[in-house]
mmCIF file of C-alpha atoms in Angstrom:
data_model
loop_
_atom_site.group_PDB
_atom_site.id
_atom_site.type_symbol
_atom_site.label_atom_id
_atom_site.label_comp_id
_atom_site.label_asym_id
_atom_site.label_seq_id
_atom_site.Cartn_x
_atom_site.Cartn_y
_atom_site.Cartn_z
ATOM 1 C CA ARG G 1 -33.458 15.497 41.141
ATOM 2 C CA PHE G 2 -35.311 12.968 38.965
ATOM 3 C CA LEU G 3 -33.869 14.448 35.790
ATOM 4 C CA ALA G 4 -30.402 14.491 37.265
ATOM 5 C CA ALA G 5 -30.741 10.781 38.172
ATOM 6 C CA LEU G 6 -31.856 10.000 34.610
ATOM 7 C CA LEU G 7 -28.892 11.883 33.204
ATOM 8 C CA ALA G 8 -26.501 9.975 35.462
ATOM 9 C CA VAL G 9 -27.994 6.627 34.349
ATOM 10 C CA ALA G 10 -27.722 7.623 30.668
ATOM 11 C CA MET G 11 -24.074 8.604 31.134
ATOM 12 C CA MET G 12 -23.329 5.244 32.789
ATOM 13 C CA LEU G 13 -24.952 3.362 29.908
ATOM 14 C CA GLN G 14 -22.879 5.323 27.412
ATOM 15 C CA MET G 15 -19.696 4.435 29.333
ATOM 16 C CA LEU G 16 -20.434 0.675 29.421
ATOM 17 C CA PRO G 17 -19.294 -0.085 25.818
ATOM 18 C CA MET G 18 -16.061 1.856 26.428
ATOM 19 C CA LEU G 19 -15.419 0.034 29.671
ATOM 20 C CA ALA G 20 -16.097 -3.305 28.042
ATOM 21 C CA PHE G 21 -13.670 -2.398 25.225
ATOM 22 C CA ALA G 22 -10.989 -1.369 27.733
ATOM 23 C CA GLU G 23 -11.344 -4.685 29.583
ATOM 24 C CA ASP G 24 -11.262 -6.513 26.268
ATOM 25 C CA ALA G 25 -8.157 -4.754 24.975
ATOM 26 C CA LEU G 26 -5.137 -6.953 24.263
ATOM 27 C CA GLY G 27 -1.959 -6.579 26.225
ATOM 28 C CA THR G 28 1.332 -5.568 24.618
ATOM 29 C CA GLY G 29 2.740 -8.250 22.329
ATOM 30 C CA LYS G 30 -0.407 -10.416 22.511
ATOM 31 C CA VAL G 31 -2.542 -11.532 19.614
ATOM 32 C CA ARG G 32 -6.060 -13.021 19.526
ATOM 33 C CA ASN G 33 -7.952 -15.072 16.987
ATOM 34 C CA LYS G 34 -11.267 -13.288 16.807
ATOM 35 C CA ARG G 35 -13.167 -16.417 15.794
ATOM 36 C CA THR G 36 -11.960 -18.670 18.580
ATOM 37 C CA GLY G 37 -11.078 -16.091 21.225
ATOM 38 C CA THR G 38 -7.694 -17.829 21.746
ATOM 39 C CA ILE G 39 -4.962 -15.419 22.936
ATOM 40 C CA TYR G 40 -1.371 -16.118 21.819
ATOM 41 C CA THR G 41 1.985 -14.613 22.660
ATOM 42 C CA SER G 42 3.384 -15.892 19.336
ATOM 43 C CA LEU G 43 2.107 -14.320 16.117
ATOM 44 C CA LYS G 44 3.659 -17.210 14.158
ATOM 45 C CA GLU G 45 1.703 -19.784 16.159
ATOM 46 C CA ALA G 46 -1.504 -17.776 15.781
ATOM 47 C CA VAL G 47 -1.068 -17.715 11.980
ATOM 48 C CA GLN G 48 -0.208 -21.357 11.759
ATOM 49 C CA GLN G 49 -3.278 -22.400 13.712
ATOM 50 C CA ALA G 50 -5.657 -19.967 12.008
ATOM 51 C CA TRP G 51 -8.238 -21.025 9.466
ATOM 52 C CA SER G 52 -8.683 -19.280 6.139
ATOM 53 C CA GLY G 53 -10.946 -16.278 6.675
ATOM 54 C CA ASP G 54 -9.856 -15.681 10.271
ATOM 55 C CA THR G 55 -9.168 -12.238 11.785
ATOM 56 C CA ILE G 56 -6.158 -11.951 14.056
ATOM 57 C CA GLU G 57 -6.180 -8.965 16.435
ATOM 58 C CA LEU G 58 -2.846 -7.498 17.505
ATOM 59 C CA GLY G 59 -2.168 -5.681 20.756
ATOM 60 C CA GLU G 60 0.205 -2.775 21.149
ATOM 61 C CA GLY G 61 3.783 -3.417 20.096
ATOM 62 C CA ASN G 62 5.923 -4.421 17.157
ATOM 63 C CA TYR G 63 5.199 -7.523 15.100
ATOM 64 C CA THR G 64 6.718 -9.456 12.203
ATOM 65 C CA LEU G 65 6.540 -12.905 10.682
ATOM 66 C CA PHE G 66 9.868 -12.517 8.845
ATOM 67 C CA GLU G 67 12.642 -14.909 9.736
ATOM 68 C CA LYS G 68 16.017 -15.221 8.071
ATOM 69 C CA ASN G 69 16.735 -18.169 5.753
ATOM 70 C CA ASN G 70 13.094 -18.261 4.683
ATOM 71 C CA ASN G 71 12.042 -20.046 7.890
ATOM 72 C CA HIS G 72 8.774 -18.109 7.883
ATOM 73 C CA ALA G 73 5.318 -18.876 9.195
ATOM 74 C CA LYS G 74 4.120 -19.866 5.664
ATOM 75 C CA ALA G 75 0.463 -18.942 5.792
ATOM 76 C CA GLY G 76 -0.260 -21.266 2.871
ATOM 77 C CA ASN G 77 -3.226 -20.367 0.727
ATOM 78 C CA LYS G 78 -5.205 -18.818 3.610
ATOM 79 C CA ASP G 79 -7.143 -15.549 3.597
ATOM 80 C CA LEU G 80 -6.213 -13.672 6.759
ATOM 81 C CA THR G 81 -6.978 -10.233 8.229
ATOM 82 C CA PHE G 82 -4.721 -8.542 10.818
ATOM 83 C CA VAL G 83 -6.178 -5.678 12.914
ATOM 84 C CA GLY G 84 -3.989 -3.431 15.106
ATOM 85 C CA GLN G 85 -4.863 -0.960 17.842
ATOM 86 C CA GLY G 86 -4.030 2.035 15.631
ATOM 87 C CA PRO G 87 -0.980 3.234 13.621
ATOM 88 C CA ASP G 88 0.390 4.892 16.762
ATOM 89 C CA LYS G 89 0.228 1.688 18.805
ATOM 90 C CA THR G 90 0.724 -1.308 16.548
ATOM 91 C CA ALA G 91 3.552 -1.776 13.999
ATOM 92 C CA TRP G 92 4.455 -4.532 11.591
ATOM 93 C CA ASN G 93 7.940 -4.894 10.121
ATOM 94 C CA ILE G 94 8.081 -6.008 6.487
ATOM 95 C CA GLY G 95 11.193 -8.067 5.822
ATOM 96 C CA ASP G 96 14.535 -7.821 7.509
ATOM 97 C CA GLU G 97 15.216 -4.826 9.742
ATOM 98 C CA VAL G 98 18.550 -4.440 7.893
ATOM 99 C CA PRO G 99 18.395 -5.714 4.260
ATOM 100 C CA ASP G 100 21.305 -7.901 3.134
ATOM 101 C CA PRO G 101 23.591 -5.859 0.850
ATOM 102 C CA SER G 102 24.512 -8.965 -1.115
ATOM 103 C CA LYS G 103 20.820 -9.270 -2.211
ATOM 104 C CA TYR G 104 20.330 -5.691 -3.366
ATOM 105 C CA GLY G 105 18.707 -5.474 -6.785
ATOM 106 C CA THR G 106 16.799 -8.773 -6.271
ATOM 107 C CA GLU G 107 13.586 -9.908 -4.614
ATOM 108 C CA TYR G 108 15.481 -11.840 -2.007
ATOM 109 C CA ASN G 109 15.370 -9.079 0.567
ATOM 110 C CA GLY G 110 11.582 -9.381 0.299
ATOM 111 C CA ASP G 111 9.333 -10.920 2.939
ATOM 112 C CA TYR G 112 8.198 -14.451 2.191
ATOM 113 C CA SER G 113 5.987 -14.738 5.298
ATOM 114 C CA PHE G 114 2.841 -15.075 3.226
ATOM 115 C CA ASP G 115 4.237 -16.913 0.190
ATOM 116 C CA GLY G 116 1.227 -18.471 -1.590
ATOM 117 C CA ALA G 117 -1.453 -16.814 0.615
ATOM 118 C CA GLY G 118 -4.830 -15.851 -0.815
ATOM 119 C CA THR G 119 -5.963 -12.432 0.430
ATOM 120 C CA VAL G 120 -4.065 -10.742 3.262
ATOM 121 C CA THR G 121 -5.534 -7.634 4.845
ATOM 122 C CA PHE G 122 -3.851 -5.178 7.252
ATOM 123 C CA LYS G 123 -5.900 -2.665 9.232
ATOM 124 C CA ASN G 124 -5.161 0.004 11.843
ATOM 125 C CA MET G 125 -1.403 -0.264 12.092
ATOM 126 C CA THR G 126 1.939 1.029 10.837
ATOM 127 C CA LEU G 127 3.776 -1.026 8.303
ATOM 128 C CA ARG G 128 7.528 -0.492 8.186
ATOM 129 C CA SER G 129 9.896 -1.174 5.233
ATOM 130 C CA GLY G 130 13.328 -0.081 4.245
ATOM 131 C CA ASP G 131 14.691 2.281 1.560
ATOM 132 C CA LYS G 132 15.982 -0.286 -1.042
ATOM 133 C CA ASP G 133 14.484 -1.597 -4.208
ATOM 134 C CA TYR G 134 12.505 -4.872 -4.364
ATOM 135 C CA LEU G 135 11.121 -4.918 -0.862
ATOM 136 C CA GLY G 136 7.614 -6.049 0.144
ATOM 137 C CA PHE G 137 5.529 -9.171 0.561
ATOM 138 C CA ILE G 138 6.470 -11.893 -1.953
ATOM 139 C CA ARG G 139 3.764 -13.919 -3.789
ATOM 140 C CA ILE G 140 0.508 -13.011 -1.987
ATOM 141 C CA ASP G 141 -2.442 -13.256 -4.323
ATOM 142 C CA ASN G 142 -4.316 -10.124 -3.068
ATOM 143 C CA THR G 143 -3.338 -7.531 -0.522
ATOM 144 C CA VAL G 144 -5.547 -4.952 1.183
ATOM 145 C CA VAL G 145 -4.210 -2.135 3.431
ATOM 146 C CA GLU G 146 -6.750 -0.009 5.233
ATOM 147 C CA ASN G 147 -6.372 2.879 7.714
ATOM 148 C CA CYS G 148 -2.635 2.285 8.005
ATOM 149 C CA VAL G 149 0.649 4.160 7.762
ATOM 150 C CA ILE G 150 3.386 2.774 5.486
ATOM 151 C CA ASN G 151 6.879 4.004 6.280
ATOM 152 C CA GLY G 152 9.555 3.170 3.734
ATOM 153 C CA LYS G 153 9.614 1.876 0.190
ATOM 154 C CA THR G 154 7.816 -1.225 -1.133
ATOM 155 C CA ASP G 155 7.550 -2.897 -4.560
ATOM 156 C CA TYR G 156 5.877 -6.276 -3.894
ATOM 157 C CA TRP G 157 2.192 -6.373 -3.016
ATOM 158 C CA GLY G 158 -0.617 -8.642 -4.272
ATOM 159 C CA TYR G 159 0.283 -10.537 -7.455
ATOM 160 C CA THR G 160 -3.414 -10.344 -8.572
ATOM 161 C CA SER G 161 -4.453 -7.074 -6.913
ATOM 162 C CA ALA G 162 -3.371 -4.553 -4.326
ATOM 163 C CA LYS G 163 -5.725 -2.089 -2.679
ATOM 164 C CA PHE G 164 -4.864 0.752 -0.309
ATOM 165 C CA ILE G 165 -7.699 2.589 1.549
ATOM 166 C CA ASP G 166 -7.313 5.650 3.796
ATOM 167 C CA THR G 167 -3.613 4.926 4.046
ATOM 168 C CA THR G 168 -0.704 7.373 4.500
ATOM 169 C CA PHE G 169 2.592 6.664 2.722
ATOM 170 C CA ASN G 170 5.761 8.257 4.078
ATOM 171 C CA ALA G 171 8.489 7.794 1.444
ATOM 172 C CA PRO G 172 12.172 7.614 2.404
ATOM 173 C CA ASN G 173 14.056 10.807 1.732
ATOM 174 C CA GLY G 174 14.709 11.066 -2.001
ATOM 175 C CA GLN G 175 13.036 7.747 -2.738
ATOM 176 C CA TYR G 176 9.748 6.524 -4.129
ATOM 177 C CA ALA G 177 7.045 5.391 -1.760
ATOM 178 C CA LEU G 178 6.405 2.361 -3.995
ATOM 179 C CA TRP G 179 6.649 0.847 -7.466
ATOM 180 C CA THR G 180 3.675 -0.591 -9.378
ATOM 181 C CA TYR G 181 5.712 -3.703 -9.747
ATOM 182 C CA CYS G 182 3.804 -6.997 -9.658
ATOM 183 C CA SER G 183 0.099 -6.151 -9.273
ATOM 184 C CA PRO G 184 -2.031 -6.143 -12.459
ATOM 185 C CA ILE G 185 -4.508 -3.889 -10.578
ATOM 186 C CA MET G 186 -3.377 -1.316 -7.949
ATOM 187 C CA THR G 187 -6.012 0.891 -6.314
ATOM 188 C CA PHE G 188 -5.422 3.859 -4.044
ATOM 189 C CA ASP G 189 -8.584 5.245 -2.433
ATOM 190 C CA THR G 190 -8.350 8.445 -0.346
ATOM 191 C CA CYS G 191 -4.637 7.919 0.408
ATOM 192 C CA THR G 192 -2.032 10.492 1.355
ATOM 193 C CA PHE G 193 1.516 10.483 0.111
ATOM 194 C CA ASN G 194 4.299 12.465 1.826
ATOM 195 C CA ALA G 195 7.483 12.481 -0.247
ATOM 196 C CA SER G 196 10.531 14.550 -1.193
ATOM 197 C CA GLY G 197 10.336 14.718 -4.966
ATOM 198 C CA LYS G 198 9.443 11.076 -5.826
ATOM 199 C CA VAL G 199 6.123 9.449 -5.096
ATOM 200 C CA ILE G 200 4.945 6.460 -7.214
ATOM 201 C CA ASN G 201 7.130 4.780 -9.858
ATOM 202 C CA VAL G 202 4.798 3.368 -12.540
ATOM 203 C CA TYR G 203 7.305 0.818 -13.658
ATOM 204 C CA THR G 204 8.056 -2.894 -13.729
ATOM 205 C CA ASP G 205 10.644 -5.239 -15.154
ATOM 206 C CA TYR G 206 9.222 -8.448 -13.580
ATOM 207 C CA SER G 207 5.912 -8.195 -15.526
ATOM 208 C CA ALA G 208 6.985 -5.856 -18.315
ATOM 209 C CA LYS G 209 5.513 -7.933 -21.194
ATOM 210 C CA LYS G 210 3.212 -10.245 -19.184
ATOM 211 C CA PHE G 211 0.046 -8.210 -18.645
ATOM 212 C CA ASP G 212 -1.475 -4.737 -18.602
ATOM 213 C CA ILE G 213 -1.191 -2.844 -15.345
ATOM 214 C CA THR G 214 -4.078 -0.678 -14.142
ATOM 215 C CA VAL G 215 -3.539 1.990 -11.507
ATOM 216 C CA ASN G 216 -6.619 3.591 -9.934
ATOM 217 C CA PHE G 217 -5.741 6.825 -8.137
ATOM 218 C CA ASN G 218 -8.915 7.995 -6.451
ATOM 219 C CA ASN G 219 -9.273 11.162 -4.326
ATOM 220 C CA CYS G 220 -5.680 10.984 -3.176
ATOM 221 C CA THR G 221 -3.500 13.740 -1.691
ATOM 222 C CA VAL G 222 0.183 14.174 -2.561
ATOM 223 C CA ASN G 223 2.588 16.393 -0.654
ATOM 224 C CA SER G 224 5.862 16.273 -2.528
ATOM 225 C CA SER G 225 8.618 18.906 -2.564
ATOM 226 C CA THR G 226 9.088 20.971 -5.706
ATOM 227 C CA GLY G 227 12.432 22.549 -4.816
ATOM 228 C CA GLY G 228 14.768 20.347 -6.894
ATOM 229 C CA PHE G 229 15.153 20.060 -10.668
ATOM 230 C CA LEU G 230 15.033 16.233 -10.321
ATOM 231 C CA ASP G 231 11.627 16.338 -8.566
ATOM 232 C CA LYS G 232 8.947 14.306 -10.333
ATOM 233 C CA GLN G 233 5.149 14.133 -10.703
ATOM 234 C CA ALA G 234 2.998 12.049 -8.357
ATOM 235 C CA LEU G 235 2.835 9.216 -10.966
ATOM 236 C CA ILE G 236 6.060 8.988 -13.024
ATOM 237 C CA ILE G 237 5.538 6.525 -15.879
ATOM 238 C CA ASN G 238 8.127 4.448 -17.693
ATOM 239 C CA ASP G 239 6.478 2.397 -20.482
ATOM 240 C CA LYS G 240 9.620 1.802 -22.510
ATOM 241 C CA ASN G 241 9.779 -1.966 -21.885
ATOM 242 C CA ARG G 242 6.075 -2.894 -22.110
ATOM 243 C CA GLY G 243 6.035 -4.626 -25.490
ATOM 244 C CA ASP G 244 2.383 -5.222 -26.411
ATOM 245 C CA CYS G 245 1.226 -4.459 -22.842
ATOM 246 C CA LYS G 246 0.322 -1.087 -21.475
ATOM 247 C CA TYR G 247 -0.406 0.992 -18.372
ATOM 248 C CA ILE G 248 -3.950 2.130 -17.774
ATOM 249 C CA ILE G 249 -4.111 5.030 -15.306
ATOM 250 C CA ASN G 250 -7.469 6.137 -13.867
ATOM 251 C CA ILE G 251 -7.242 9.423 -11.929
ATOM 252 C CA LYS G 252 -10.167 10.802 -9.971
ATOM 253 C CA ASP G 253 -10.291 14.083 -8.051
ATOM 254 C CA PRO G 254 -6.595 14.334 -7.146
ATOM 255 C CA HIS G 255 -5.131 16.820 -4.644
ATOM 256 C CA VAL G 256 -1.497 17.042 -5.655
ATOM 257 C CA THR G 257 1.458 19.293 -4.922
ATOM 258 C CA ALA G 258 4.457 18.036 -6.938
ATOM 259 C CA ALA G 259 6.696 19.038 -9.833
ATOM 260 C CA ARG G 260 4.904 19.933 -13.045
ATOM 261 C CA SER G 261 5.611 17.984 -16.255
ATOM 262 C CA THR G 262 6.331 20.114 -19.314
ATOM 263 C CA THR G 263 5.015 17.185 -21.430
ATOM 264 C CA THR G 264 1.707 16.548 -19.768
ATOM 265 C CA CYS G 265 1.268 19.998 -18.147
ATOM 266 C CA SER G 266 0.317 18.122 -14.953
ATOM 267 C CA GLN G 267 1.620 17.670 -11.411
ATOM 268 C CA VAL G 268 -0.256 14.392 -11.212
ATOM 269 C CA PHE G 269 1.366 12.360 -13.966
ATOM 270 C CA GLY G 270 4.418 12.570 -16.167
ATOM 271 C CA PHE G 271 6.870 10.322 -18.025
ATOM 272 C CA LYS G 272 10.394 9.065 -17.725
ATOM 273 C CA TYR G 273 9.850 7.361 -21.072
ATOM 274 C CA ASN G 274 6.707 8.034 -23.212
ATOM 275 C CA THR G 275 6.554 5.321 -25.907
ATOM 276 C CA GLY G 276 2.775 5.234 -26.495
ATOM 277 C CA ARG G 277 1.993 2.300 -24.190
ATOM 278 C CA THR G 278 0.000 4.303 -21.629
ATOM 279 C CA GLU G 279 -3.640 5.390 -21.406
ATOM 280 C CA VAL G 280 -4.686 8.005 -18.834
ATOM 281 C CA TYR G 281 -8.301 8.717 -17.849
ATOM 282 C CA TRP G 282 -9.160 11.774 -15.717
ATOM 283 C CA ASN G 283 -12.533 11.560 -13.994
ATOM 284 C CA GLY G 284 -13.550 9.115 -16.700
ATOM 285 C CA GLU G 285 -12.359 11.253 -19.615
ATOM 286 C CA PRO G 286 -9.515 9.978 -21.842
ATOM 287 C CA VAL G 287 -6.732 12.562 -21.660
ATOM 288 C CA TRP G 288 -3.630 10.666 -22.850
ATOM 289 C CA LYS G 289 -3.217 7.835 -25.389
ATOM 290 C CA GLU G 290 -0.642 6.566 -27.875
ATOM 291 C CA GLY G 291 1.917 8.961 -26.488
ATOM 292 C CA LYS G 292 -0.153 12.100 -27.047
ATOM 293 C CA MET G 293 -2.364 14.518 -25.087
ATOM 294 C CA LEU G 294 -6.024 14.163 -26.083
ATOM 295 C CA THR G 295 -7.272 17.219 -24.232
ATOM 296 C CA HIS G 296 -5.865 20.097 -22.201
ATOM 297 C CA SER G 297 -8.968 20.202 -19.961
ATOM 298 C CA TYR G 298 -7.349 18.494 -16.981
ATOM 299 C CA THR G 299 -4.479 20.940 -16.652
ATOM 300 C CA ASP G 300 -4.133 24.043 -14.525
ATOM 301 C CA GLY G 301 -3.474 26.064 -17.650
ATOM 302 C CA GLU G 302 -6.863 25.258 -19.104
ATOM 303 C CA HIS G 303 -8.554 26.114 -15.806
ATOM 304 C CA ASP G 304 -6.819 29.493 -15.615
#
């Protein structure tokens, strides 16, 4: 009886943190500033009143700061972190739900909610975008996305750096998941990409001759169909317009199913245009430079 009583007390103590968390959980559509404890029903108000460095917790539901005619929350130069209840419970819409056809081919269907912000971090939520070019968050300095799901196509992330950690990308049918468009450094750590023939477009026109672009592709998984003759590699590179700038691709322990390039002998990277402005490193070893393969050691053919 004594041991049974002890076991019951131990089980109760284990339950206490869970009960406290349940009582502390936010209601649908509510947001809370973690520093102050203030609960809001308006995400815009919470962002406007937040200090740089604050964490804003989101309840279940759908959220956005996008408003038409650029009447956005304007986070200024703040660093902000947004934490959801999980990708299956909290969602954030990037930009307009229906992009304006008159703005196709420009950045103006992008989301200016954080124009001028410092570092903006998204955790534990689903981020939703459309299937057109030039979508994403305009003019944030740094972006971090962790333990999220990204549905749709995006081009604009941090203008200094963009980092994706334990994030799943679901590309629109027949479209890329994203372009390496405006970030001098893009890092993908333990991410998963689900696509139908196109995955990452290593391409920019905005910054074509402005700076080198480094892409770190670490321990990522790619599931991309290989049934069509137009299917591409996980990283499809177009360095035709780079001038004196180049792409630097660092690949580490990839797990990729995609179309194989007859040029690079790889499912991981290939070229739309190969003009010698790309360097590829595989687990630290240089394998591609000045338009030429330096070693065959990274390919399936060498392994077999």
